[in-house]
CSV table of C-alpha atoms (C1' of nucleotides) in Angstrom, one decimal:
chain,number,residue,atom,x,y,z
A,1,UNK,CA,0.0,0.0,0.0
A,2,UNK,CA,1.3,3.4,-0.9
A,3,UNK,CA,2.5,5.9,1.6
A,4,UNK,CA,-0.1,8.5,2.4
A,5,UNK,CA,-0.2,11.0,5.2
A,6,UNK,CA,-3.5,12.8,4.8
A,7,UNK,CA,-5.6,13.5,7.9
A,8,UNK,CA,-9.4,13.2,7.9
A,9,UNK,CA,-11.6,15.6,9.8
A,10,UNK,CA,-15.2,16.4,10.1
A,11,UNK,CA,-16.8,19.9,10.4
A,12,UNK,CA,-20.4,20.8,11.1
A,13,UNK,CA,-22.6,23.7,9.8
A,14,UNK,CA,-25.3,23.9,12.5
A,15,UNK,CA,-28.2,26.2,11.7
A,16,UNK,CA,-30.6,27.6,14.2
A,17,UNK,CA,-33.5,30.1,13.7
A,18,UNK,CA,-33.2,32.8,16.3
A,19,UNK,CA,-34.6,36.3,16.7
A,20,UNK,CA,-36.3,35.9,13.3
A,21,UNK,CA,-33.0,35.3,11.5
A,22,UNK,CA,-31.0,32.3,10.3
A,23,UNK,CA,-28.1,31.7,12.7
A,24,UNK,CA,-25.1,29.5,12.5
A,25,UNK,CA,-23.1,28.0,15.4
A,26,UNK,CA,-19.4,29.0,15.5
A,27,UNK,CA,-16.5,28.5,17.9
A,28,UNK,CA,-13.6,30.7,18.7
A,29,UNK,CA,-10.6,28.5,18.3
A,30,UNK,CA,-8.4,27.9,21.4
A,31,UNK,CA,-5.6,26.1,19.5
A,32,UNK,CA,-3.2,26.9,16.7
A,33,UNK,CA,-3.4,27.5,13.8
A,34,UNK,CA,-5.8,30.5,13.8
A,35,UNK,CA,-6.1,30.6,17.5
A,36,UNK,CA,-8.8,33.1,18.5
A,37,UNK,CA,-10.4,33.1,15.1
A,38,UNK,CA,-14.0,32.0,14.5
A,39,UNK,CA,-14.5,28.7,12.8
A,40,UNK,CA,-17.0,25.9,12.2
A,41,UNK,CA,-17.0,23.3,15.0
A,42,UNK,CA,-15.2,20.1,14.0
A,43,UNK,CA,-12.0,18.1,14.3
A,44,UNK,CA,-10.1,15.0,13.4
A,45,UNK,CA,-11.8,11.7,13.2
A,46,UNK,CA,-10.7,9.1,15.8
A,47,UNK,CA,-9.5,5.6,14.6
A,48,UNK,CA,-12.6,3.7,15.6
A,49,UNK,CA,-15.5,6.0,15.3
A,50,UNK,CA,-17.8,6.6,12.4
A,51,UNK,CA,-17.8,9.9,10.7
A,52,UNK,CA,-21.2,10.7,12.2
A,53,UNK,CA,-20.0,9.8,15.6
A,54,UNK,CA,-17.0,12.1,15.1
A,55,UNK,CA,-19.2,15.1,14.3
A,56,UNK,CA,-21.5,14.4,17.2
A,57,UNK,CA,-18.6,14.0,19.6
A,58,UNK,CA,-16.9,17.2,18.3
A,59,UNK,CA,-20.1,19.2,18.5
A,60,UNK,CA,-20.7,18.0,22.1
A,61,UNK,CA,-17.1,18.7,23.1
A,62,UNK,CA,-16.8,22.1,21.5
A,63,UNK,CA,-20.3,23.5,21.8
A,64,UNK,CA,-22.4,21.3,24.1
A,65,UNK,CA,-25.0,20.9,21.3
A,66,UNK,CA,-26.8,17.7,20.3
A,67,UNK,CA,-28.4,18.1,16.9
A,68,UNK,CA,-32.0,17.4,15.9
A,69,UNK,CA,-31.3,16.8,12.3
A,70,UNK,CA,-28.1,16.0,10.5
A,71,UNK,CA,-26.9,14.9,7.1
A,72,UNK,CA,-23.7,14.7,5.2
A,73,UNK,CA,-23.0,17.9,3.2
A,74,UNK,CA,-19.9,17.6,1.1
A,75,UNK,CA,-16.2,16.7,1.4
A,76,UNK,CA,-13.5,19.3,0.9
A,77,UNK,CA,-10.0,18.1,0.1
A,78,UNK,CA,-7.9,20.7,-1.8
A,79,UNK,CA,-4.2,20.0,-0.9
A,80,UNK,CA,-3.6,23.3,0.8
A,81,UNK,CA,-6.8,24.0,2.7
A,82,UNK,CA,-5.0,23.4,6.0
A,83,UNK,CA,-1.6,25.0,6.6
A,84,UNK,CA,-0.3,22.2,8.8
A,85,UNK,CA,-0.9,18.9,7.1
A,86,UNK,CA,-3.1,18.0,4.3
A,87,UNK,CA,-6.6,17.5,5.8
A,88,UNK,CA,-9.7,16.2,4.0
A,89,UNK,CA,-12.8,17.4,5.7
A,90,UNK,CA,-16.2,15.6,5.5
A,91,UNK,CA,-18.7,18.2,6.4
A,92,UNK,CA,-22.1,17.9,7.9
A,93,UNK,CA,-25.3,20.0,7.8
A,94,UNK,CA,-27.3,20.1,10.9
A,95,UNK,CA,-30.4,21.8,12.3
A,96,UNK,CA,-31.3,22.6,15.9
A,97,UNK,CA,-33.8,24.5,17.9
A,98,UNK,CA,-31.5,27.1,19.6
A,99,UNK,CA,-33.8,27.5,22.6
A,100,UNK,CA,-33.4,23.8,23.5
A,101,UNK,CA,-29.6,24.1,23.9
A,102,UNK,CA,-27.3,25.7,26.3
A,103,UNK,CA,-24.2,26.4,24.2
A,104,UNK,CA,-20.9,26.2,26.1
A,105,UNK,CA,-17.3,26.2,25.0
A,106,UNK,CA,-15.0,23.5,26.1
A,107,UNK,CA,-12.3,21.3,24.5
A,108,UNK,CA,-10.3,23.3,21.9
A,109,UNK,CA,-12.9,26.1,21.9
A,110,UNK,CA,-12.5,29.3,23.8
A,111,UNK,CA,-15.9,30.6,23.0
A,112,UNK,CA,-19.1,29.5,21.2
A,113,UNK,CA,-21.8,31.7,19.7
A,114,UNK,CA,-24.7,32.0,17.3
A,115,UNK,CA,-24.2,34.4,14.5
A,116,UNK,CA,-26.8,35.7,12.1
A,117,UNK,CA,-25.7,34.5,8.7
A,118,UNK,CA,-26.2,38.0,7.4
A,119,UNK,CA,-23.6,39.3,9.8
A,120,UNK,CA,-20.7,36.9,10.0
A,121,UNK,CA,-17.1,37.4,11.3
A,122,UNK,CA,-14.2,36.2,9.1
A,123,UNK,CA,-13.9,32.5,9.1
A,124,UNK,CA,-10.7,30.4,9.0
A,125,UNK,CA,-9.7,27.8,6.5
A,126,UNK,CA,-12.3,27.4,3.7
A,127,UNK,CA,-15.1,27.5,6.2
A,128,UNK,CA,-16.8,30.3,4.3
A,129,UNK,CA,-17.1,28.1,1.3
A,130,UNK,CA,-18.5,25.3,3.4
A,131,UNK,CA,-21.0,27.6,4.9
A,132,UNK,CA,-22.1,28.8,1.5
A,133,UNK,CA,-22.6,25.2,0.4
A,134,UNK,CA,-24.7,24.6,3.5
A,135,UNK,CA,-26.9,27.6,2.9
A,136,UNK,CA,-27.6,26.3,-0.6
A,137,UNK,CA,-28.5,22.9,0.8
A,138,UNK,CA,-30.8,24.5,3.3
A,139,UNK,CA,-32.5,26.6,0.7
A,140,UNK,CA,-33.2,23.8,-1.6
A,141,UNK,CA,-34.1,21.3,1.0
A,142,UNK,CA,-36.6,23.6,2.6
A,143,UNK,CA,-38.6,23.4,-0.6
A,144,UNK,CA,-38.9,19.6,-0.8
A,145,UNK,CA,-38.7,18.4,2.8
A,146,UNK,CA,-40.4,19.6,5.9
A,147,UNK,CA,-37.1,20.5,7.7
A,148,UNK,CA,-38.3,24.0,8.6
A,149,UNK,CA,-39.9,22.5,11.6
A,150,UNK,CA,-36.6,21.3,12.9
A,151,UNK,CA,-35.6,25.0,13.2
A,152,UNK,CA,-38.7,26.1,15.0
A,153,UNK,CA,-39.9,25.4,18.5
A,154,UNK,CA,-42.3,22.5,18.9
A,155,UNK,CA,-45.2,24.8,19.1
A,156,UNK,CA,-45.0,27.7,16.7
A,157,UNK,CA,-47.0,30.4,15.0
A,158,UNK,CA,-47.9,30.2,11.4
A,159,UNK,CA,-46.4,33.6,11.0
A,160,UNK,CA,-43.1,32.2,12.3
A,161,UNK,CA,-43.1,29.5,9.7
A,162,UNK,CA,-43.8,32.0,7.1
A,163,UNK,CA,-41.1,34.3,8.2
A,164,UNK,CA,-38.6,31.4,8.3
A,165,UNK,CA,-39.4,30.6,4.7
A,166,UNK,CA,-39.2,34.2,3.6
A,167,UNK,CA,-35.9,34.7,5.4
A,168,UNK,CA,-34.2,31.6,4.1
A,169,UNK,CA,-35.6,31.7,0.6
A,170,UNK,CA,-35.0,35.4,0.5
A,171,UNK,CA,-38.3,36.2,-1.2
A,172,UNK,CA,-41.8,37.4,-0.4
A,173,UNK,CA,-44.5,34.8,0.2
A,174,UNK,CA,-48.2,35.4,0.0
A,175,UNK,CA,-49.7,34.6,3.4
A,176,UNK,CA,-53.0,33.2,2.2
A,177,UNK,CA,-51.5,30.9,-0.5
A,178,UNK,CA,-48.7,29.7,1.8
A,179,UNK,CA,-51.1,28.9,4.6
A,180,UNK,CA,-53.5,27.1,2.3
A,181,UNK,CA,-50.7,25.1,0.8
A,182,UNK,CA,-49.2,24.0,4.0
A,183,UNK,CA,-52.5,23.2,5.6
A,184,UNK,CA,-53.5,21.1,2.6
A,185,UNK,CA,-50.6,18.7,3.4
A,186,UNK,CA,-52.4,17.7,6.7
A,187,UNK,CA,-49.1,17.5,8.6
A,188,UNK,CA,-49.9,20.2,11.1
A,189,UNK,CA,-52.0,20.1,14.3
A,190,UNK,CA,-53.7,23.2,15.2
A,191,UNK,CA,-53.5,23.6,19.0
A,192,UNK,CA,-56.1,25.1,21.2
A,193,UNK,CA,-53.6,27.6,22.5
A,194,UNK,CA,-53.3,31.2,21.5
A,195,UNK,CA,-50.4,33.5,22.0
A,196,UNK,CA,-50.4,37.2,22.0
A,197,UNK,CA,-47.2,38.8,20.8
A,198,UNK,CA,-47.8,42.1,22.5
A,199,UNK,CA,-50.1,43.7,20.0
A,200,UNK,CA,-52.4,42.5,17.4
A,201,UNK,CA,-54.8,39.6,17.4
A,202,UNK,CA,-53.5,36.6,19.3
A,203,UNK,CA,-52.4,33.8,17.0
A,204,UNK,CA,-53.0,30.1,17.2
A,205,UNK,CA,-50.1,27.7,17.9
A,206,UNK,CA,-49.4,24.8,15.6
A,207,UNK,CA,-47.4,21.6,16.0
A,208,UNK,CA,-45.7,19.5,13.3
A,209,UNK,CA,-47.1,16.0,13.2
A,210,UNK,CA,-44.1,13.9,12.1
A,211,UNK,CA,-46.0,10.6,12.2
A,212,UNK,CA,-48.6,12.0,9.8
A,213,UNK,CA,-45.9,13.2,7.5
A,214,UNK,CA,-44.2,9.8,7.4
A,215,UNK,CA,-47.5,8.1,6.8
A,216,UNK,CA,-48.4,10.4,3.9
A,217,UNK,CA,-44.9,10.1,2.5
A,218,UNK,CA,-45.3,6.3,2.4
A,219,UNK,CA,-48.5,6.8,0.4
A,220,UNK,CA,-46.7,8.8,-2.2
A,221,UNK,CA,-47.2,12.3,-1.0
A,222,UNK,CA,-44.5,14.8,-1.8
A,223,UNK,CA,-43.8,17.9,0.3
A,224,UNK,CA,-43.2,20.7,-2.1
A,225,UNK,CA,-43.2,24.5,-1.5
A,226,UNK,CA,-42.2,26.8,-4.3
B,1,UNK,CA,-1.9,16.8,16.6
B,2,UNK,CA,-3.4,13.4,17.5
B,3,UNK,CA,-2.3,10.2,15.9
B,4,UNK,CA,-4.5,9.1,13.1
B,5,UNK,CA,-3.9,6.4,10.5
B,6,UNK,CA,-6.9,6.5,8.2
B,7,UNK,CA,-6.3,6.4,4.5
B,8,UNK,CA,-8.3,8.4,2.0
B,9,UNK,CA,-9.5,7.0,-1.3
B,10,UNK,CA,-11.7,8.0,-4.2
B,11,UNK,CA,-14.1,5.8,-6.1
B,12,UNK,CA,-16.1,6.6,-9.2
B,13,UNK,CA,-19.5,5.4,-10.3
B,14,UNK,CA,-19.4,6.0,-14.1
B,15,UNK,CA,-22.7,5.6,-15.9
B,16,UNK,CA,-23.1,5.1,-19.6
B,17,UNK,CA,-26.2,4.5,-21.7
B,18,UNK,CA,-25.6,1.5,-24.0
B,19,UNK,CA,-27.8,-0.9,-25.9
B,20,UNK,CA,-30.9,1.0,-24.6
B,21,UNK,CA,-29.9,0.2,-21.0
B,22,UNK,CA,-28.1,2.0,-18.2
B,23,UNK,CA,-24.6,0.7,-17.7
B,24,UNK,CA,-22.0,1.2,-15.1
B,25,UNK,CA,-18.2,0.9,-15.6
B,26,UNK,CA,-16.5,-1.8,-13.4
B,27,UNK,CA,-13.0,-3.2,-13.1
B,28,UNK,CA,-11.9,-6.6,-12.1
B,29,UNK,CA,-9.3,-6.1,-9.4
B,30,UNK,CA,-5.8,-7.3,-10.0
B,31,UNK,CA,-4.6,-6.8,-6.4
B,32,UNK,CA,-5.5,-8.0,-3.0
B,33,UNK,CA,-7.8,-7.8,-1.2
B,34,UNK,CA,-10.6,-9.2,-3.3
B,35,UNK,CA,-8.3,-9.9,-6.3
B,36,UNK,CA,-10.4,-11.0,-9.3
B,37,UNK,CA,-13.6,-9.5,-8.0
B,38,UNK,CA,-15.5,-6.7,-9.7
B,39,UNK,CA,-15.4,-3.3,-8.1
B,40,UNK,CA,-15.8,0.4,-8.8
B,41,UNK,CA,-12.7,2.1,-10.2
B,42,UNK,CA,-10.8,4.1,-7.7
B,43,UNK,CA,-7.9,4.1,-5.3
B,44,UNK,CA,-5.9,6.1,-2.8
B,45,UNK,CA,-5.4,9.8,-3.1
B,46,UNK,CA,-1.8,11.0,-3.6
B,47,UNK,CA,-0.3,13.6,-1.3
B,48,UNK,CA,-0.4,16.5,-3.7
B,49,UNK,CA,-3.4,16.0,-5.9
B,50,UNK,CA,-7.0,17.2,-5.4
B,51,UNK,CA,-9.8,14.7,-4.9
B,52,UNK,CA,-11.0,15.4,-8.5
B,53,UNK,CA,-7.5,14.9,-9.9
B,54,UNK,CA,-7.3,11.6,-8.0
B,55,UNK,CA,-10.6,10.3,-9.5
B,56,UNK,CA,-9.6,11.4,-13.0
B,57,UNK,CA,-6.2,9.8,-12.7
B,58,UNK,CA,-7.5,6.5,-11.3
B,59,UNK,CA,-10.1,6.3,-14.0
B,60,UNK,CA,-7.6,7.0,-16.7
B,61,UNK,CA,-5.2,4.4,-15.2
B,62,UNK,CA,-7.7,1.7,-14.5
B,63,UNK,CA,-10.1,2.1,-17.4
B,64,UNK,CA,-8.7,4.5,-19.9
B,65,UNK,CA,-11.9,6.6,-19.6
B,66,UNK,CA,-12.1,10.4,-19.4
B,67,UNK,CA,-15.4,11.6,-18.2
B,68,UNK,CA,-17.8,14.2,-19.7
B,69,UNK,CA,-19.6,15.1,-16.5
B,70,UNK,CA,-18.5,14.5,-12.9
B,71,UNK,CA,-19.6,15.6,-9.5
B,72,UNK,CA,-19.0,14.5,-5.9
B,73,UNK,CA,-21.5,11.9,-4.7
B,74,UNK,CA,-20.9,11.1,-1.0
B,75,UNK,CA,-18.2,10.0,1.4
B,76,UNK,CA,-18.2,6.6,3.0
B,77,UNK,CA,-16.3,6.1,6.2
B,78,UNK,CA,-17.5,3.3,8.4
B,79,UNK,CA,-14.6,2.0,10.4
B,80,UNK,CA,-14.6,-1.5,8.9
B,81,UNK,CA,-15.5,-1.0,5.2
B,82,UNK,CA,-12.0,-2.0,4.1
B,83,UNK,CA,-10.4,-5.2,5.7
B,84,UNK,CA,-6.9,-3.8,5.5
B,85,UNK,CA,-6.8,-0.3,7.1
B,86,UNK,CA,-9.5,2.1,7.8
B,87,UNK,CA,-10.2,3.9,4.5
B,88,UNK,CA,-12.6,6.8,4.0
B,89,UNK,CA,-13.7,7.0,0.4
B,90,UNK,CA,-14.9,10.1,-1.3
B,91,UNK,CA,-17.1,8.9,-4.2
B,92,UNK,CA,-17.9,10.6,-7.5
B,93,UNK,CA,-20.7,10.3,-9.9
B,94,UNK,CA,-19.8,10.5,-13.6
B,95,UNK,CA,-21.5,10.3,-17.0
B,96,UNK,CA,-19.9,9.3,-20.3
B,97,UNK,CA,-20.9,8.6,-23.8
B,98,UNK,CA,-19.7,4.9,-24.0
B,99,UNK,CA,-19.2,5.0,-27.8
B,100,UNK,CA,-16.6,7.8,-27.3
B,101,UNK,CA,-14.3,5.7,-25.2
B,102,UNK,CA,-12.2,2.7,-25.6
B,103,UNK,CA,-12.1,1.0,-22.3
B,104,UNK,CA,-8.9,-0.7,-21.4
B,105,UNK,CA,-7.7,-2.3,-18.2
B,106,UNK,CA,-4.3,-1.3,-16.9
B,107,UNK,CA,-2.8,-0.4,-13.5
B,108,UNK,CA,-4.4,-2.6,-10.7
B,109,UNK,CA,-7.1,-3.7,-13.0
B,110,UNK,CA,-7.2,-7.1,-14.8
B,111,UNK,CA,-10.3,-6.3,-16.8
B,112,UNK,CA,-12.8,-3.5,-17.4
B,113,UNK,CA,-16.3,-3.8,-18.6
B,114,UNK,CA,-19.7,-2.1,-18.9
B,115,UNK,CA,-22.5,-3.8,-16.9
B,116,UNK,CA,-26.2,-3.3,-17.3
B,117,UNK,CA,-27.2,-2.0,-13.8
B,118,UNK,CA,-30.1,-4.5,-14.0
B,119,UNK,CA,-27.6,-7.4,-14.2
B,120,UNK,CA,-24.7,-6.8,-12.0
B,121,UNK,CA,-22.0,-9.1,-10.6
B,122,UNK,CA,-21.3,-9.1,-6.9
B,123,UNK,CA,-19.3,-6.1,-5.8
B,124,UNK,CA,-16.6,-5.8,-3.2
B,125,UNK,CA,-16.4,-3.6,-0.2
B,126,UNK,CA,-19.5,-1.4,0.2
B,127,UNK,CA,-19.6,-0.7,-3.6
B,128,UNK,CA,-23.1,-1.9,-3.9
B,129,UNK,CA,-24.3,0.7,-1.5
B,130,UNK,CA,-22.3,3.4,-3.3
B,131,UNK,CA,-23.9,2.3,-6.6
B,132,UNK,CA,-27.4,2.5,-5.2
B,133,UNK,CA,-26.7,6.0,-3.9
B,134,UNK,CA,-25.4,7.0,-7.4
B,135,UNK,CA,-28.5,5.5,-9.0
B,136,UNK,CA,-30.6,7.7,-6.8
B,137,UNK,CA,-28.6,10.8,-7.6
B,138,UNK,CA,-28.9,10.0,-11.3
B,139,UNK,CA,-32.7,9.6,-11.1
B,140,UNK,CA,-33.3,12.8,-9.2
B,141,UNK,CA,-30.8,14.8,-11.2
B,142,UNK,CA,-32.3,13.7,-14.5
B,143,UNK,CA,-35.5,15.5,-13.5
B,144,UNK,CA,-34.0,18.9,-12.8
B,145,UNK,CA,-30.9,19.1,-14.9
B,146,UNK,CA,-30.3,18.3,-18.5
B,147,UNK,CA,-27.7,15.6,-17.8
B,148,UNK,CA,-29.4,13.0,-20.0
B,149,UNK,CA,-27.6,14.5,-22.9
B,150,UNK,CA,-24.3,13.6,-21.4
B,151,UNK,CA,-25.3,10.0,-21.7
B,152,UNK,CA,-26.4,10.1,-25.3
B,153,UNK,CA,-24.4,10.6,-28.5
B,154,UNK,CA,-24.0,14.2,-29.7
B,155,UNK,CA,-26.7,13.6,-32.3
B,156,UNK,CA,-29.6,11.6,-31.0
B,157,UNK,CA,-33.1,10.6,-31.8
B,158,UNK,CA,-36.0,11.8,-29.7
B,159,UNK,CA,-37.0,8.3,-29.1
B,160,UNK,CA,-33.6,7.6,-27.5
B,161,UNK,CA,-34.0,10.4,-25.1
B,162,UNK,CA,-37.4,9.2,-24.3
B,163,UNK,CA,-36.2,5.6,-23.7
B,164,UNK,CA,-33.4,6.9,-21.6
B,165,UNK,CA,-35.8,8.7,-19.3
B,166,UNK,CA,-38.2,5.7,-19.2
B,167,UNK,CA,-35.3,3.4,-18.4
B,168,UNK,CA,-33.7,5.5,-15.6
B,169,UNK,CA,-36.9,6.7,-14.1
B,170,UNK,CA,-38.5,3.3,-14.4
B,171,UNK,CA,-41.8,4.5,-15.6
B,172,UNK,CA,-43.9,5.0,-18.8
B,173,UNK,CA,-43.8,8.4,-20.4
B,174,UNK,CA,-46.3,9.8,-22.9
B,175,UNK,CA,-44.5,10.4,-26.1
B,176,UNK,CA,-46.4,13.5,-27.1
B,177,UNK,CA,-46.3,15.2,-23.8
B,178,UNK,CA,-42.6,14.5,-23.4
B,179,UNK,CA,-41.7,15.8,-26.7
B,180,UNK,CA,-43.8,18.9,-26.3
B,181,UNK,CA,-42.3,19.6,-22.9
B,182,UNK,CA,-38.7,19.2,-24.0
B,183,UNK,CA,-39.1,21.2,-27.1
B,184,UNK,CA,-40.8,24.0,-25.2
B,185,UNK,CA,-37.4,24.5,-23.4
B,186,UNK,CA,-35.8,25.6,-26.6
B,187,UNK,CA,-32.5,23.8,-25.8
B,188,UNK,CA,-32.5,21.4,-28.7
B,189,UNK,CA,-31.6,21.9,-32.3
B,190,UNK,CA,-33.4,19.9,-34.8
B,191,UNK,CA,-30.9,18.8,-37.5
B,192,UNK,CA,-31.6,18.3,-41.1
B,193,UNK,CA,-30.5,14.7,-40.9
B,194,UNK,CA,-32.7,11.7,-40.8
B,195,UNK,CA,-31.8,8.2,-39.7
B,196,UNK,CA,-33.6,5.0,-40.5
B,197,UNK,CA,-33.3,2.4,-37.9
B,198,UNK,CA,-34.0,-0.5,-40.2
B,199,UNK,CA,-37.8,-0.3,-40.3
B,200,UNK,CA,-40.3,2.4,-39.7
B,201,UNK,CA,-40.3,6.0,-40.7
B,202,UNK,CA,-36.9,7.6,-40.5
B,203,UNK,CA,-36.4,9.9,-37.5
B,204,UNK,CA,-34.9,13.3,-37.2
B,205,UNK,CA,-31.7,13.8,-35.3
B,206,UNK,CA,-31.4,16.4,-32.5
B,207,UNK,CA,-28.6,18.0,-30.8
B,208,UNK,CA,-28.4,19.5,-27.3
B,209,UNK,CA,-27.5,23.2,-27.4
B,210,UNK,CA,-25.6,23.7,-24.2
B,211,UNK,CA,-25.1,27.4,-24.8
B,212,UNK,CA,-28.8,28.0,-25.2
B,213,UNK,CA,-29.4,26.1,-22.0
B,214,UNK,CA,-26.9,28.2,-20.0
B,215,UNK,CA,-28.4,31.4,-21.5
B,216,UNK,CA,-31.9,30.4,-20.5
B,217,UNK,CA,-30.7,29.3,-17.1
B,218,UNK,CA,-29.2,32.7,-16.5
B,219,UNK,CA,-32.5,34.2,-17.3
B,220,UNK,CA,-34.2,32.1,-14.6
B,221,UNK,CA,-35.4,29.2,-16.6
B,222,UNK,CA,-35.6,25.9,-14.7
B,223,UNK,CA,-35.2,22.5,-16.4
B,224,UNK,CA,-37.9,20.3,-15.0
B,225,UNK,CA,-39.2,17.0,-16.1
B,226,UNK,CA,-41.7,15.1,-14.0
C,1,DA,C1',-61.0,54.5,18.3
C,2,DC,C1',-56.9,53.1,16.3
C,3,DA,C1',-52.9,50.4,15.5
C,4,DA,C1',-51.1,45.9,14.8
C,5,DA,C1',-51.1,41.4,13.5
C,6,DA,C1',-54.2,37.2,12.4
C,7,DG,C1',-57.4,35.0,9.6
C,8,DT,C1',-59.9,34.0,5.4
C,9,DG,C1',-62.1,33.0,-0.3
C,10,DT,C1',-62.5,33.7,-5.2
C,11,DT,C1',-61.1,34.2,-9.9
C,12,DC,C1',-58.0,33.6,-13.6
C,13,DT,C1',-54.5,31.5,-16.0
C,14,DC,C1',-51.5,28.1,-17.2
C,15,DC,C1',-49.6,23.7,-17.3
C,16,DC,C1',-50.1,18.8,-16.9
C,17,DT,C1',-52.7,14.9,-18.4
C,18,DA,C1',-55.1,11.8,-21.1
C,19,DC,C1',-55.8,10.2,-25.4
C,20,DA,C1',-55.8,8.3,-31.2
C,21,DC,C1',-54.8,8.9,-35.8
C,22,DC,C1',-51.9,9.6,-39.9
C,23,DC,C1',-47.1,9.5,-42.1
C,24,DA,C1',-42.8,7.6,-44.1
C,25,DT,C1',-40.1,3.9,-44.9
C,26,DG,C1',-38.4,-1.2,-45.7
C,27,DG,C1',-39.4,-5.6,-46.8
D,1,DC,C1',-49.7,-3.9,-48.7
D,2,DC,C1',-48.3,-4.6,-44.3
D,3,DA,C1',-45.5,-4.0,-40.3
D,4,DT,C1',-42.8,-0.8,-37.8
D,5,DG,C1',-41.7,3.2,-35.6
D,6,DG,C1',-42.1,8.6,-36.1
D,7,DG,C1',-44.7,12.6,-35.8
D,8,DT,C1',-48.6,15.5,-34.2
D,9,DG,C1',-53.3,18.4,-31.5
D,10,DT,C1',-57.0,19.1,-28.4
D,11,DA,C1',-60.0,19.2,-24.5
D,12,DG,C1',-60.6,19.0,-19.4
D,13,DG,C1',-59.1,19.4,-14.7
D,14,DG,C1',-56.2,21.1,-11.1
D,15,DA,C1',-52.9,23.7,-8.9
D,16,DG,C1',-50.5,28.1,-8.4
D,17,DA,C1',-50.8,33.2,-8.4
D,18,DA,C1',-52.9,37.4,-7.6
D,19,DC,C1',-55.5,40.0,-4.8
D,20,DA,C1',-58.4,43.0,0.0
D,21,DC,C1',-61.3,43.0,3.7
D,22,DT,C1',-62.7,41.5,8.4
D,23,DT,C1',-61.5,40.0,13.2
D,24,DT,C1',-59.3,40.3,17.6
D,25,DT,C1',-56.6,42.2,20.8
D,26,DG,C1',-53.7,46.0,23.4
D,27,DT,C1',-53.1,50.6,24.3
DNA sequence: ACAAAAGTGTTCTCCCTACACCCATGG
DNA sequence: CCATGGGTGTAGGGAGAACACTTTTGT
C-alpha cells in the first residue's frame, strides 16, 4: 500500500433560527493554527468511530450541542486547505432549535456563539465556502422536505413558519397561499392555545405531526413548497 | 496533533447508456484484497493532488476513460469498510458517452467492462451501497438538470431520449407530452438529418444546445421533467 | 378608536394529463 | 400492402398566483 499522510476531519454547519433570523453556530478556536479566530465546530476523526459519531462528539465537546437533524453535506480536500498537514474534511449539515440548547465552549474552543448568517465574522480555512454550500443545501431542502420544523420550537405560530421561509428563501411569500398550501398537506396540528405577541390579534399555535408526515410520505405524498 | 492512521481514497460510479440500458463501468481487481472481484474504479489519493484529480487519474489508469460530466457523490467512512486499514472513500458520480471511449484495463485492473445495472455481478467492499446512492442521484438529477444529454451521443433521436428517461426513471412516459415539454425548453436543435433504424419511418436527429441552456438558465429558466 | 397582526375565499391563468390517428419507410 | 416506428393536436381538470377586507386584541 502506498504511503499517504492525509488526515481526515469532520466539520459541522449547525443552523438555528433565532430572533427571526437564520443563525449558524461558530466556535472561537483555542488552538493553533488560527487561535482566536472563528470557525465551524469540528476536528479530526478518531480511529474507531464513524464519521457521524465524530461530528456528534466534536459538537458535544466544543459547543455542548446535540443536533435534531443531521446529514452529510460535502467533502473538501484541496491539498492546501489546512496550513499544517493535508486534511480532507467531510462536512455535515445540521439543524437545531436554539432555545433547546445551552451552548458552552469546552475542548479546543475558547468561546461559542450563534451568528446571524447575514452578519458573520471572518472564518478560518475554507469555512466560508463550506457555509455557502450549506446555505444552498438548506434553501433547496426547505422546498422539498419539511425541515423547517426542525428549526422552530415544537409549538410555533404560522407567521413564524412563514417568516422562516421568507428569510431563508429570500423572497416574499403570499400569506394566504402559503397557509392554504401547508394546511393542505395535513401535517400540522392546530392547538387550542393562543399566543399574544404584545399587540395585534392573538395567534394560534401549531405543531408539526411527524408521524402523519411519514404516513403520507409512504403513500406517495410529496412535500413541495415553491 | 493526534495520531491518526486513516487512508483516504476516491471511487467513481461511471454511468453510460448503452444498448438501450443504463450501464456502469466496473473493473476486475488485480490486487488484494478481493483480487479477481468486480469493483468500482478508484484508489488512494496521492499527497499533492486534489480529490477530483485523483478520481480522474484513477479512472484513466484503470479504465482509460475520461469523463464528460462529474460531481461529488458522497463520502463513506464506516470503520470496517476495508479489511486492511481504515479507509474513507470520497465517491464521485460521472457520466460518459460509452461510444466515445475505448475502455482498457491497466494499473491494478485485470479487466474493465460495462455492466447493465439490472444485471450486476457481486461487488466488493460497500460498492453496492455506493452504486445505489449513485442511481438515486442520477434519477433525481435527471428531472431537474439536462444531464441526460451527457449519456447520449451528440446527435440523438428523440425516441432515444425518451427511452433513456423511461429506463432510468423506471416509468412510462407519454411520447407526445414528453416531446412537447422538452421542445418547449428551446434547448434542442433539430438537425436536417434523418436516420432510418431498419424499419419504420426515418427519424430526425437532434442536438443539445448547451449554450442556449446556459443562457436560458441565467434568465431564470428551470429545467424540470416530472 | 386606532394600530397591529391574524385569519380567510375567489377568480383567472397556465400547465399537466389523457388520449388516437396519420405518415414515411423497408421488406 | 403490411409492419414498424415517427410525428402530431386538443380538451378538461387542477394547482398556483394574484388580490383585500374583516377580526381580535392591546393601548
